[in-house]
PDB file of C-alpha atoms in Angstrom:
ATOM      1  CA  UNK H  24     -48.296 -52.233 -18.973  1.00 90.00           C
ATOM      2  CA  UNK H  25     -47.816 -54.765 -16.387  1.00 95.00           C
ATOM      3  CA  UNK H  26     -47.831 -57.532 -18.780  1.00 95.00           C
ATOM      4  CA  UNK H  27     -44.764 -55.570 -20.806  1.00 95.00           C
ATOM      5  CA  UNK H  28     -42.866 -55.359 -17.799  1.00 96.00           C
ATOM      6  CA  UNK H  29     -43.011 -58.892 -16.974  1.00 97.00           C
ATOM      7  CA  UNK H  30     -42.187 -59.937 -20.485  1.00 96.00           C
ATOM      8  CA  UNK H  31     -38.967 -57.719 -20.344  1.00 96.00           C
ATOM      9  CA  UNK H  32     -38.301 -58.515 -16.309  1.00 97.00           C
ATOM     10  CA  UNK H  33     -38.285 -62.322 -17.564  1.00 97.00           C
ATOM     11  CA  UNK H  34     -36.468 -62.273 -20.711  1.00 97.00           C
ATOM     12  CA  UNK H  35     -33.512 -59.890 -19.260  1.00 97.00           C
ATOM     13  CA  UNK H  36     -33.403 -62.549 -16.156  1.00 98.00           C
ATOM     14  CA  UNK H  37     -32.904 -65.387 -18.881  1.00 98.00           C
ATOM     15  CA  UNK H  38     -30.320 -63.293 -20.956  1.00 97.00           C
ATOM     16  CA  UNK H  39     -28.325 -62.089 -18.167  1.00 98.00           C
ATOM     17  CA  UNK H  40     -28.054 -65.896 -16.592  1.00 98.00           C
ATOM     18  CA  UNK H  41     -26.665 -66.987 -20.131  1.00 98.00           C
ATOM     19  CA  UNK H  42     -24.142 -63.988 -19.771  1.00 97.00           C
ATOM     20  CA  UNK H  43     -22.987 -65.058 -16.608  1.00 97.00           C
ATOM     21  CA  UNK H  44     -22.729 -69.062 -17.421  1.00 97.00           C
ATOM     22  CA  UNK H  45     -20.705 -67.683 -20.815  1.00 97.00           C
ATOM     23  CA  UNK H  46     -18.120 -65.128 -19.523  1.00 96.00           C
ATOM     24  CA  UNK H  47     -17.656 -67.273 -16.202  1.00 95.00           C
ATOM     25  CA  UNK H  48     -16.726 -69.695 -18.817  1.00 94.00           C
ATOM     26  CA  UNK H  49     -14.617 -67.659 -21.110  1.00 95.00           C
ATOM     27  CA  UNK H  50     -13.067 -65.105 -19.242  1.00 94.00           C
ATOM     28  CA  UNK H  51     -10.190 -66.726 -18.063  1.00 90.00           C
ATOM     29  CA  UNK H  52      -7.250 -65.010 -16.084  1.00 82.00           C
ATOM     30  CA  UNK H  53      -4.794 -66.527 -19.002  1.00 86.00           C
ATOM     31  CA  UNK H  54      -6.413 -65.291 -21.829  1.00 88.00           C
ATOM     32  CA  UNK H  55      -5.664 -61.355 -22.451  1.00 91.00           C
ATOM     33  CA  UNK H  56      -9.142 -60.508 -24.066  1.00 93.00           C
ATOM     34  CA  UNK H  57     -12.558 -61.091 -22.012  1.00 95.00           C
ATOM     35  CA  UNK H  58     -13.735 -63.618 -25.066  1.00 95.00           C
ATOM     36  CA  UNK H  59     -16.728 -63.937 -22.775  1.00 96.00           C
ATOM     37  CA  UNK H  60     -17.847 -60.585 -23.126  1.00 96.00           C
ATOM     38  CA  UNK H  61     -16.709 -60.187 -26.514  1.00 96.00           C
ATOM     39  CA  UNK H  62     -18.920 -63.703 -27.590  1.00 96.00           C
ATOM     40  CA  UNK H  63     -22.423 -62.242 -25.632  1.00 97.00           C
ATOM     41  CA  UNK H  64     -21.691 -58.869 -27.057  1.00 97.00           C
ATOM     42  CA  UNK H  65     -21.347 -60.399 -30.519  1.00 97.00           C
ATOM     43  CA  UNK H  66     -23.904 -62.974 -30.479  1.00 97.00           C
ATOM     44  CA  UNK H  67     -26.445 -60.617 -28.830  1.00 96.00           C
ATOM     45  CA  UNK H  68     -25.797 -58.112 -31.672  1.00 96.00           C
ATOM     46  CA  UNK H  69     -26.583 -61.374 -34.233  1.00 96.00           C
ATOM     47  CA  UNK H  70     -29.491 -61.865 -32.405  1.00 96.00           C
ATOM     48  CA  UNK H  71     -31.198 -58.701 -32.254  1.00 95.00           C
ATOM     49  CA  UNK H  72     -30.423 -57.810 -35.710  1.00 95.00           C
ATOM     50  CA  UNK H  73     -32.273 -61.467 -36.410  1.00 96.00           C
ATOM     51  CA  UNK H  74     -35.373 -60.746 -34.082  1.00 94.00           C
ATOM     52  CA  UNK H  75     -35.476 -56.821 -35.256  1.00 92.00           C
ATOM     53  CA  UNK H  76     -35.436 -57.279 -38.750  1.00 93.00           C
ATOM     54  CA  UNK H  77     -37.946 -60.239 -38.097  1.00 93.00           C
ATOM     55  CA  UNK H  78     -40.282 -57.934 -36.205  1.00 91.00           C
ATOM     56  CA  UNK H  79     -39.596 -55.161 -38.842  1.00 90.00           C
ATOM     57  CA  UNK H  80     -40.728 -58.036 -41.899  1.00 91.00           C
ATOM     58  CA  UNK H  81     -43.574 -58.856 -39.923  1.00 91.00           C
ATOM     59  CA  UNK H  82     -44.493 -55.398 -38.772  1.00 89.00           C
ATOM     60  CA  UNK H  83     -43.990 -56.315 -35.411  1.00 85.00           C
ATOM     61  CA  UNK H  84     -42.338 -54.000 -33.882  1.00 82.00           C
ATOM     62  CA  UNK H  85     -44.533 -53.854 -30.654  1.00 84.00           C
ATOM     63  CA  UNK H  86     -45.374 -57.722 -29.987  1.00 88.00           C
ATOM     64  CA  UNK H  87     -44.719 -58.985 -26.842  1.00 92.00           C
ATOM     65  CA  UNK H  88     -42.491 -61.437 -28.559  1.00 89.00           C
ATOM     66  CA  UNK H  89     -40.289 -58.135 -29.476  1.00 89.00           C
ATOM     67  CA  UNK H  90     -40.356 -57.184 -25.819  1.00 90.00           C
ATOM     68  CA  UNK H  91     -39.131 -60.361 -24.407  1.00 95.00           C
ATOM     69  CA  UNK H  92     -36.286 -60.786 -26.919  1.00 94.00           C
ATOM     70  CA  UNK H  93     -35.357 -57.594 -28.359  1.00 93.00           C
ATOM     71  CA  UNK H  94     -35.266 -55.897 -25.068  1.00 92.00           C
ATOM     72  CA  UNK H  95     -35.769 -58.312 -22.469  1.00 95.00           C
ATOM     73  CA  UNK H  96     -33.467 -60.931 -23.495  1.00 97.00           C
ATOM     74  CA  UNK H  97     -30.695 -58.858 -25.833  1.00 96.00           C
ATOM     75  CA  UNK H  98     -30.674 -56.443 -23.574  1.00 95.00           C
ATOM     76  CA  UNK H  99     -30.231 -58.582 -20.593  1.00 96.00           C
ATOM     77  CA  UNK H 100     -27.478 -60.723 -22.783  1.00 97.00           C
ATOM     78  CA  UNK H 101     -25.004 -58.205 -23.770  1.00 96.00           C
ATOM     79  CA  UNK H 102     -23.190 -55.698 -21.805  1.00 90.00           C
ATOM     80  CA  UNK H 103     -21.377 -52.122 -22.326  1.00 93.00           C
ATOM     81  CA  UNK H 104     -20.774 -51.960 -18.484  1.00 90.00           C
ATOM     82  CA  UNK H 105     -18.420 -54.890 -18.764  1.00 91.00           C
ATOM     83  CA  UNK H 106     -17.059 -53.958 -22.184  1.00 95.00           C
ATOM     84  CA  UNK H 107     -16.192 -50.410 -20.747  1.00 96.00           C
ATOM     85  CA  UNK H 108     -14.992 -51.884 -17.893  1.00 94.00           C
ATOM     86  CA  UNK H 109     -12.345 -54.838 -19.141  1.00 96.00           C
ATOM     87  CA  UNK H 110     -10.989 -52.247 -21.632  1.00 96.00           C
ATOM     88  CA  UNK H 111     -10.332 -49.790 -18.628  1.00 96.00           C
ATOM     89  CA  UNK H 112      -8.383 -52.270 -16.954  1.00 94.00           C
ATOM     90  CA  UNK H 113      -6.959 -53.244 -20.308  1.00 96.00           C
ATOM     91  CA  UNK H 114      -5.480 -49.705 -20.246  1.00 97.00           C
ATOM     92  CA  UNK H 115      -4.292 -49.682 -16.776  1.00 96.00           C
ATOM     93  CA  UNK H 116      -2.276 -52.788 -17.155  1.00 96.00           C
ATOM     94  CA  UNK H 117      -0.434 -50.981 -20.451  1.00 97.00           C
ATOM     95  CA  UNK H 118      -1.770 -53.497 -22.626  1.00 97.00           C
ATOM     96  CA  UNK H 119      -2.639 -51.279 -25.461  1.00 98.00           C
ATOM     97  CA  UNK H 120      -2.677 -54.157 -28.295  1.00 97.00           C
ATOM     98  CA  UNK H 121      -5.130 -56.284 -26.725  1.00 97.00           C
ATOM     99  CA  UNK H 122      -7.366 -52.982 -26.143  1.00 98.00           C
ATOM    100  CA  UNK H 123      -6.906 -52.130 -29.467  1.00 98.00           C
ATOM    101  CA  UNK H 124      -7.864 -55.689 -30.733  1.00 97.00           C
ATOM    102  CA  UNK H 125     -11.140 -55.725 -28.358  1.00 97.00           C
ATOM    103  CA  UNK H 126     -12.571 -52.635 -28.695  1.00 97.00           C
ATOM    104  CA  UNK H 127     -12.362 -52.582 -32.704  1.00 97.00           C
ATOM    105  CA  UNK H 128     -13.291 -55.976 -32.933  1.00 96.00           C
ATOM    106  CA  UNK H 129     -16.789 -55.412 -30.236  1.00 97.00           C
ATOM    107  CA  UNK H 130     -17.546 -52.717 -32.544  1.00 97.00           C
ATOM    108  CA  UNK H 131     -16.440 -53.624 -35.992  1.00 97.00           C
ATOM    109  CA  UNK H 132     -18.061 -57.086 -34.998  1.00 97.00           C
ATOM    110  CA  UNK H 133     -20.600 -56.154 -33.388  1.00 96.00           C
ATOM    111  CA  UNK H 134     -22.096 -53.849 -36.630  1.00 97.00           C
ATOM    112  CA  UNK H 135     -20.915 -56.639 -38.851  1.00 98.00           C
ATOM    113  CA  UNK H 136     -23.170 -59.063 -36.636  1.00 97.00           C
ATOM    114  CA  UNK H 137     -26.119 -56.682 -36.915  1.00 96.00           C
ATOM    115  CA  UNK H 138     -26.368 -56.522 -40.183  1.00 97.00           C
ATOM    116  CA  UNK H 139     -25.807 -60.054 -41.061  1.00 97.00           C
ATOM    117  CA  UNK H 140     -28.955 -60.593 -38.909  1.00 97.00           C
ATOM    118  CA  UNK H 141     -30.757 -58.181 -40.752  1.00 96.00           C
ATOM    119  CA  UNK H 142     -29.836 -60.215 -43.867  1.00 96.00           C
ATOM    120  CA  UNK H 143     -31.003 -63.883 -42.168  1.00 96.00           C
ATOM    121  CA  UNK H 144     -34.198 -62.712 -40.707  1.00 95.00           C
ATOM    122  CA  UNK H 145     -35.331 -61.511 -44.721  1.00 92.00           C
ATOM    123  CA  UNK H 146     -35.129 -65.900 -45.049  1.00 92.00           C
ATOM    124  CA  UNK H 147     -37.199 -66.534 -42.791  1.00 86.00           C
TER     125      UNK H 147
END
């Protein structure tokens, strides 16, 4: 159980430092949509839907590999706390197009990213 732990403690640490690096780069004050949060969120669903329908191929489901990347790293990666949080203030400032435009395209996205890493990871 320890070893688990560590696998996940390790790979959230990575995927949360490449969250930071990405939205410090892309959330800008100028732009109206966090395109940081929106990129991790997106590429993190692209990713998981690559390493779960890898693990789910290779009947995998409860490698340590899994743990490190599915939940470790993805989970570390993406983030609903910010998402939730940018499209609150979205709200507050009355900018109801851009929250309309973010939160359909996280989701819409997001599911459209999922499966199209379900598709890849049947290649390889």
């Amino acid at each position: 159980m320890a070893k688990q732990i560590i696998l996940v403690f390790l790979g959230g640490g990575l995927g949360s430092a490449l969250r930071f690096l990405i939205t410090k780069y892309l959330n800008k004050a100028h732009f109206s949509i966090p395109y940081g949060t929106l990129s991790v969120n997106i590429l993190g669903s692209l990713l998981l839907g690559i390493i779960l329908g890898w693990a789910i191929k290779n009947n995998a489901l409860n490698s340590n590999f899994n743990l490190a990347l599915a939940i470790g790293f993805c989970g570390g990666f993406t983030t609903f706390s910010s998402f939730a949080f940018e499209n609150q203030s979205l709200l507050k400032s009355g900018d109801y197009l851009h929250f309309i435009i973010y939160t359909l395209g996280s989701i819409i996205l997001g599911i459209l990213a999922i499966g199209l890493g379900l598709l890849f990871s049947k290649s390889i």
